[in-house]
Structures are given as C-alpha cells and as structure tokens.
mmCIF file of C-alpha atoms and ligand atoms in Angstrom:
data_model
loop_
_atom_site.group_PDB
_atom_site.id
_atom_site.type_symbol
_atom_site.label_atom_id
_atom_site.label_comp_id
_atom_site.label_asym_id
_atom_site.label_seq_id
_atom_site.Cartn_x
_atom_site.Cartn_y
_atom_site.Cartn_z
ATOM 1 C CA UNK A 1 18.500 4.716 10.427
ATOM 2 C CA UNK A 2 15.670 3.777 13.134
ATOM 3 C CA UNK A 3 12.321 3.679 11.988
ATOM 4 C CA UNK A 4 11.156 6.267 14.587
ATOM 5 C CA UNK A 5 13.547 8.927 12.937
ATOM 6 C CA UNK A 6 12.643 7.930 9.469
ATOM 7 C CA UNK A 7 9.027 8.730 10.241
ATOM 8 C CA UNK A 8 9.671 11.839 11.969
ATOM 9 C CA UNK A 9 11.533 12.945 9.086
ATOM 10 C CA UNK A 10 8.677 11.437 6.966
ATOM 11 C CA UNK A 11 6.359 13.685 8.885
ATOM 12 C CA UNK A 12 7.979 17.190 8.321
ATOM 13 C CA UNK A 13 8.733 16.105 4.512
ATOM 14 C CA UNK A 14 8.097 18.868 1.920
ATOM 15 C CA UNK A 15 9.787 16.829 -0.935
ATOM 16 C CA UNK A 16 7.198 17.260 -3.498
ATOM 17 C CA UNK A 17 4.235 19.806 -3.449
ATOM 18 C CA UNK A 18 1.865 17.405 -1.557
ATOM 19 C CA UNK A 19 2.706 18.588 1.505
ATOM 20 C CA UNK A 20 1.257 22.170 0.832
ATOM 21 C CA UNK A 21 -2.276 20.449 0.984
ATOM 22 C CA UNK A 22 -1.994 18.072 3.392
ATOM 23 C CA UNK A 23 -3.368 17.512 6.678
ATOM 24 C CA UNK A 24 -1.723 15.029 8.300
ATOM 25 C CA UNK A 25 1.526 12.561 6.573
ATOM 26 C CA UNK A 26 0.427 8.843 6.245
ATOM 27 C CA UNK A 27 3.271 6.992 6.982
ATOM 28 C CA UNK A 28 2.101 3.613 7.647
ATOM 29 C CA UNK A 29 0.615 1.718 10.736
ATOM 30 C CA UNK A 30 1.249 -1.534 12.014
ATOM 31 C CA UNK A 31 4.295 -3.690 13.453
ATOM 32 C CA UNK A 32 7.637 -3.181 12.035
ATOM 33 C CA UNK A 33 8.333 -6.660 12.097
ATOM 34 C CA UNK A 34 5.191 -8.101 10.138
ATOM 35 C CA UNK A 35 5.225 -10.504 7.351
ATOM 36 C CA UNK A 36 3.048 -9.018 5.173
ATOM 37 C CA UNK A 37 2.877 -5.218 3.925
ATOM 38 C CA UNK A 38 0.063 -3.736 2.046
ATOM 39 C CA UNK A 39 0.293 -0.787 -0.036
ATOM 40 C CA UNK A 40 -2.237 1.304 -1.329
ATOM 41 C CA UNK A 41 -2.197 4.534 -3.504
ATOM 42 C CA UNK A 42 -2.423 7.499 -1.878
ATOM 43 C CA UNK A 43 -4.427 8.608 1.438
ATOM 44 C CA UNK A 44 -8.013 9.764 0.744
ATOM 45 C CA UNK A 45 -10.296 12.279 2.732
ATOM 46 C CA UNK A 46 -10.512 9.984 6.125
ATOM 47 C CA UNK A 47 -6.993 9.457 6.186
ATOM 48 C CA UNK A 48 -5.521 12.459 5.587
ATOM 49 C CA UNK A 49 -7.973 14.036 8.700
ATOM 50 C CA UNK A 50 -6.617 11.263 10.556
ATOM 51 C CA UNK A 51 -2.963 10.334 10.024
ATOM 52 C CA UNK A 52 -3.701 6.933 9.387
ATOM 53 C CA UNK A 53 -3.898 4.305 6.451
ATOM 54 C CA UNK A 54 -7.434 2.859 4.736
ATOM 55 C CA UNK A 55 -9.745 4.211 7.371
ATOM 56 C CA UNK A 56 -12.342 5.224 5.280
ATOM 57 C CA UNK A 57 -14.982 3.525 3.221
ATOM 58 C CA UNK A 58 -12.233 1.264 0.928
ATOM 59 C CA UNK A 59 -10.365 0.660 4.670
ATOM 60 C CA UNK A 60 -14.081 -0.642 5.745
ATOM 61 C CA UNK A 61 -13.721 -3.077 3.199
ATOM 62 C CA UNK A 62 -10.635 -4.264 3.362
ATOM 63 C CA UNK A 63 -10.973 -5.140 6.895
ATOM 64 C CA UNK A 64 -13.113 -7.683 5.397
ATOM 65 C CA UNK A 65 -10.629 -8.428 2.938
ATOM 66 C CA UNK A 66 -8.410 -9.130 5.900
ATOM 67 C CA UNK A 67 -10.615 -10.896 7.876
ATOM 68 C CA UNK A 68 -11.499 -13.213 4.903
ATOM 69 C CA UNK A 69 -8.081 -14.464 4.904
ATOM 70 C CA UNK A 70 -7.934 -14.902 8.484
ATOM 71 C CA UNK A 71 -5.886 -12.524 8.811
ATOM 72 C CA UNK A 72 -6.369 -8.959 11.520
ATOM 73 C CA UNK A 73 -5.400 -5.991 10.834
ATOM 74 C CA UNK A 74 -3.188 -5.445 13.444
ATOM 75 C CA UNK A 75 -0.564 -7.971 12.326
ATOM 76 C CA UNK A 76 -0.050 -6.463 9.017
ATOM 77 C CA UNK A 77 1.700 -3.479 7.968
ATOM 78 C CA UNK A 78 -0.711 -0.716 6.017
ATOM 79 C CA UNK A 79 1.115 1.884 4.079
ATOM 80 C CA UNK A 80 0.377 4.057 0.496
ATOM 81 C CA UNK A 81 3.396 5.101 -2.308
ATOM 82 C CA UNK A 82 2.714 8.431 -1.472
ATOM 83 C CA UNK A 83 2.433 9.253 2.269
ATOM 84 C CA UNK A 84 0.352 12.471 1.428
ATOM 85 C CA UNK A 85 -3.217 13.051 0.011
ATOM 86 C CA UNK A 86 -3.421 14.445 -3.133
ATOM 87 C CA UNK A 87 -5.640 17.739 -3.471
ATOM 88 C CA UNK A 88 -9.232 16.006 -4.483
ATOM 89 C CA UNK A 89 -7.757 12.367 -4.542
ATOM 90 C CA UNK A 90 -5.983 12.656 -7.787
ATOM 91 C CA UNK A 91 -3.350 10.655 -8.882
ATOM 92 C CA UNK A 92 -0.380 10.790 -7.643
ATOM 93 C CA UNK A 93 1.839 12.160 -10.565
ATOM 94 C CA UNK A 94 5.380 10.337 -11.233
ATOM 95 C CA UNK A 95 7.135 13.306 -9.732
ATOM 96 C CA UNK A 96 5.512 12.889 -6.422
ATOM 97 C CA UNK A 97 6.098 8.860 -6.683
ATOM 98 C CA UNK A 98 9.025 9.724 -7.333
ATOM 99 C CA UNK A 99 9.871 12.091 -4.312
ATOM 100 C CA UNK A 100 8.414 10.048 -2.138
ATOM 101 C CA UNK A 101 9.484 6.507 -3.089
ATOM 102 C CA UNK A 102 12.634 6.774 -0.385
ATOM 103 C CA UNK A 103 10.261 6.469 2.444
ATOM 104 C CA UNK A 104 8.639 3.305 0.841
ATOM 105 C CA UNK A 105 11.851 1.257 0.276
ATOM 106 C CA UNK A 106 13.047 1.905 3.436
ATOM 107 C CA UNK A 107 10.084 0.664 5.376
ATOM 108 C CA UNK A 108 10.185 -2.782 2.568
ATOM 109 C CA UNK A 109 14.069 -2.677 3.418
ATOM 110 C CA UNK A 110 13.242 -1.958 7.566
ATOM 111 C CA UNK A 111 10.244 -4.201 8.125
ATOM 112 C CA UNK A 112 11.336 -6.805 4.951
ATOM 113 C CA UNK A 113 7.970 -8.253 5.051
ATOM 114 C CA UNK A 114 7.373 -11.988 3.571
ATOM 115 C CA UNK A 115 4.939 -11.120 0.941
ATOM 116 C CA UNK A 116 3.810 -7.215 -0.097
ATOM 117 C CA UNK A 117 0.296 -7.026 -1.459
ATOM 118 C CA UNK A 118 -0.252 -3.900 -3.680
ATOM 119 C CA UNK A 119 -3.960 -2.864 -3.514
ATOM 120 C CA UNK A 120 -4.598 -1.344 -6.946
ATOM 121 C CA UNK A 121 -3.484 -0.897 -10.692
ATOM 122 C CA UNK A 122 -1.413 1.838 -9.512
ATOM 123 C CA UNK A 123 0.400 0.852 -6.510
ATOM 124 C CA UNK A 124 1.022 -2.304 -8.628
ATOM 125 C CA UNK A 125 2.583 -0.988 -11.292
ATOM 126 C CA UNK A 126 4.787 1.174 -9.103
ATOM 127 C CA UNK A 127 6.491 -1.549 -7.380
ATOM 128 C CA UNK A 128 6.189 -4.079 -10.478
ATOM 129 C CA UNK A 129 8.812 -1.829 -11.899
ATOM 130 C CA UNK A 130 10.958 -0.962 -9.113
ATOM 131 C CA UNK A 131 11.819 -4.849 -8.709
ATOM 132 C CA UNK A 132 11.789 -5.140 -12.700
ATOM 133 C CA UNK A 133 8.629 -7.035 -13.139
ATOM 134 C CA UNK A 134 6.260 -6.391 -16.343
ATOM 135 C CA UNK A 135 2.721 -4.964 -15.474
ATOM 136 C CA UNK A 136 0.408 -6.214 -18.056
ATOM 137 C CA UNK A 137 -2.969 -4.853 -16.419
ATOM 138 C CA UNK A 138 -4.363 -5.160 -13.261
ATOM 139 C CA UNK A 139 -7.483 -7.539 -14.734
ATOM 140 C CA UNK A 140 -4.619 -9.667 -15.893
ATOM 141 C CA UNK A 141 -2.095 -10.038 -13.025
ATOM 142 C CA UNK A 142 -4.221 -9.796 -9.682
ATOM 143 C CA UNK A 143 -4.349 -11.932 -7.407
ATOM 144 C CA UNK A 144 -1.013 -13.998 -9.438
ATOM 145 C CA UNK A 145 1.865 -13.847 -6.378
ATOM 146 C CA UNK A 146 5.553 -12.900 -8.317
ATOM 147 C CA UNK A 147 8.175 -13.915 -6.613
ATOM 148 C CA UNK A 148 11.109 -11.518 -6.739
ATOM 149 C CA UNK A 149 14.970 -11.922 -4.861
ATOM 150 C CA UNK A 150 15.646 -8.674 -2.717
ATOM 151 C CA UNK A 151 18.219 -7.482 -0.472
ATOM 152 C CA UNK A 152 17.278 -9.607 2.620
ATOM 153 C CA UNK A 153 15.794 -13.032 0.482
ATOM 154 C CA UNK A 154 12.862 -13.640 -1.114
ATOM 155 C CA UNK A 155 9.879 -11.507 -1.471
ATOM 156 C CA UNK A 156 6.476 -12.199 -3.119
ATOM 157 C CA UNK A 157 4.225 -9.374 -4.657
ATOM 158 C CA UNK A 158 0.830 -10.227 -4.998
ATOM 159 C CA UNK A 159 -1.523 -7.467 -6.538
ATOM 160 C CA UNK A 160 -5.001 -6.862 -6.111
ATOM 161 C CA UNK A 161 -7.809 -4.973 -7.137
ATOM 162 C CA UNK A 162 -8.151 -1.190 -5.105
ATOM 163 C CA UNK A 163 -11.201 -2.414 -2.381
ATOM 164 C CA UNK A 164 -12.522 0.745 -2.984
ATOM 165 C CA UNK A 165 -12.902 0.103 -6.729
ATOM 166 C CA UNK A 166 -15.274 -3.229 -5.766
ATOM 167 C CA UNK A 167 -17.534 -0.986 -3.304
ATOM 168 C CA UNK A 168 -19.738 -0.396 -6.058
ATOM 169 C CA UNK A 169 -19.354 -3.316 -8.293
ATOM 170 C CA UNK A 170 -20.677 -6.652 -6.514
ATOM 171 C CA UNK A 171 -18.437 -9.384 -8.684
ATOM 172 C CA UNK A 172 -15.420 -7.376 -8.313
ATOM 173 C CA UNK A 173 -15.896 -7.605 -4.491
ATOM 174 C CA UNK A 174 -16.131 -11.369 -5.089
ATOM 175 C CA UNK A 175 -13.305 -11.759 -7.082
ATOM 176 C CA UNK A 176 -11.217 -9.475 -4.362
ATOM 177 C CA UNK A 177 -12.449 -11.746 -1.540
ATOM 178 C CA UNK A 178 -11.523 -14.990 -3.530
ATOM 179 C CA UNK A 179 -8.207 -13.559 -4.862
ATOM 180 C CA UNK A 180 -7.353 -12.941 -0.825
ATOM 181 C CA UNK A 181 -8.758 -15.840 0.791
ATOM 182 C CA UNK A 182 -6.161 -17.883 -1.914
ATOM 183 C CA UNK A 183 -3.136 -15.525 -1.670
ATOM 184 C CA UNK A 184 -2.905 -15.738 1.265
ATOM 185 C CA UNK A 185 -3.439 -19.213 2.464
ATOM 186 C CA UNK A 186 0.431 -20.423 2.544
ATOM 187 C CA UNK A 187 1.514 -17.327 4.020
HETATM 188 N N1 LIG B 201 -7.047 4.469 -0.713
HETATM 189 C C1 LIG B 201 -5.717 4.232 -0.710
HETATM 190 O O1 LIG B 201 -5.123 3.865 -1.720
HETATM 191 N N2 LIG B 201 -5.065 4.403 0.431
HETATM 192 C C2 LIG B 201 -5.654 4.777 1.575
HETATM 193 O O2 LIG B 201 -4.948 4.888 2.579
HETATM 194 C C3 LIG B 201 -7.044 5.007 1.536
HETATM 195 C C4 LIG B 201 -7.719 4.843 0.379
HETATM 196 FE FE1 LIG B 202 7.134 14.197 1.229
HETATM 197 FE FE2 LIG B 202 5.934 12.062 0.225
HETATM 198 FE FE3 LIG B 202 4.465 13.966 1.358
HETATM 199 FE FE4 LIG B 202 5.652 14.428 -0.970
HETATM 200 S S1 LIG B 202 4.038 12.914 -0.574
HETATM 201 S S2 LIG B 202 5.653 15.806 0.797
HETATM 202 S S3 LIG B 202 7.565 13.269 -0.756
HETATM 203 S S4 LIG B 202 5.970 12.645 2.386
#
C-alpha cells in the first residue's frame, strides 16, 4: 500500500481509545526515503494542536540534538509509537502500543531507514522487543547502536535518552549531545 493511503487511513484511525481525545493524528514528518528514522513516545500538547512530531519544548532540543550531529531536520524521518496524544501525556498503555504498532512497521518497512534512533526508555523498549533484542535500562544501553537483520537488510537501533527528560538536568543534556554527535558519525 502507498504511503499516502496508509496515512490517510492513519488519520481517521479509531483503533484504540486515543482517538476520542485527540486533536490532530501524528503520523510522522519527513522524506519517505531517509536513512535515518527517529521515534519518540507519544505526541505531547504542541503536537497534538499541530499535527506534527517534537515541536514543542523536547522538539526545541532535539533540533540541537540534530544539529550537533550535523545532521537537519529535514532529512530525517520524525515519528512516535503511538500516533495520538494521550489524555495529560500519560503513557501510552500496551493496548494502545499495541493497536497502533501496524502504522509503525509499515513506515520502518516503507521508508526502511539505515539506522532508527528511539528517543526514550519507552520507545526503546518497544522496538528492542519487536526485533527480539533485550532492554536492560535505558542508563545502560543508550547511545550503544544494535545491529539487527530485517526484511530489506540490515538495520541499526541506537537508543537515546527522551530530550525532553535532559531539559532540566544539565549532564543528561551532555551526555545526549555526546551520545549523538558519536552515533551518528558513520552514518
Ligand atoms: N515527546 C515525544 O515523545 N514525542 C513527541 O512528538 C513530542 C514529545
Ligand atoms: Fe489509531 Fe494509533 Fe491513534 Fe490509537 S493511537 S487511534 S491506534 S492512530
């Protein structure tokens, strides 16, 4: 299926409860042929008003991130595990991962980028266990790339602190800006 009609579909989804509160669906944004994917949680406040991925305060910062690594943010592709805020930015529960995961694997399978970073213990651990990798802990695994076989080659998973968990704590915004600046130097 084209990505256009995936989205569209994506967009009137009412597959798990999520949608009852949401604004707008967060599908993703950037090209559908880029190397490198990052996912995040779930869309917050700003991005639910807005239909669009990390454009808040933690989206502020990882522009930085991005920049850091010499990388802009219109070459990557910028998408969440669940493409709807929950009420109050709670956790997404495992039903609405769940429920929603479909969307996620096709975009990996669509845009099969070279290396996916997952921004956050959460987002992490999600798709540490969908390509049957052990999560020990996001203070032990970030910024260590995994290298995984998929349907269309080789993929590596790098995960990384949440940005907006370092806006707040100085040497976890060090350690983020480090961790990127050395992922992401072979890419
Ligand atoms: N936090 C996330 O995990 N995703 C967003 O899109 C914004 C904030
Ligand atoms: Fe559908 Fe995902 Fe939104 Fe739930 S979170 S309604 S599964 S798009």
């Amino acid at each position: 299926m084209e990505f256009e009609e995936v989205r569209k579909q994506a967009e009137s989804c009412m597959k798990c409860d999520l949608w009852k509160t949401r604004t707008n669906v967060v599908f993703g944004e950037g090209p559908a042929n880029a190397e490198i994917m990052l996912i995040g949680e779930a869309p917050g406040f700003y991005e639910d008003k807005q239909g669009k991925p990390f454009v808040g305060r933690a989206g502020k910062f990882l522009d930085e991130l991005l920049k850091a690594a010499n990388l802009r943010r219109e070459e990557v592709y910028i998408t969440n595990i669940v493409k709807c805020r929950p009420p109050n930015n709670r956790d997404p529960t495992d039903e609405e991962v769940k429920a929603c995961y479909p969307y996620l694997d096709f975009q990996i399978n669509y845009i099969k980028p070279k290396v996916i970073i997952t921004l956050g213990r959460h987002a992490s651990r999600v798709i540490f266990e969908r390509y049957n990798l052990t999560f020990e802990g996001i203070s032990k695994e970030h910024g260590k790339p995994r290298e995984v076989s998929n349907l269309f080659g080789k993929l590596k998973i790098i995960p990384m602190y949440h940005p907006a968990a370092a806006i707040y704590n100085q040497s976890l915004k060090s350690v983020l800006i480090e961790d990127f600046k050395k992922a992401l130097k072979n890419v």
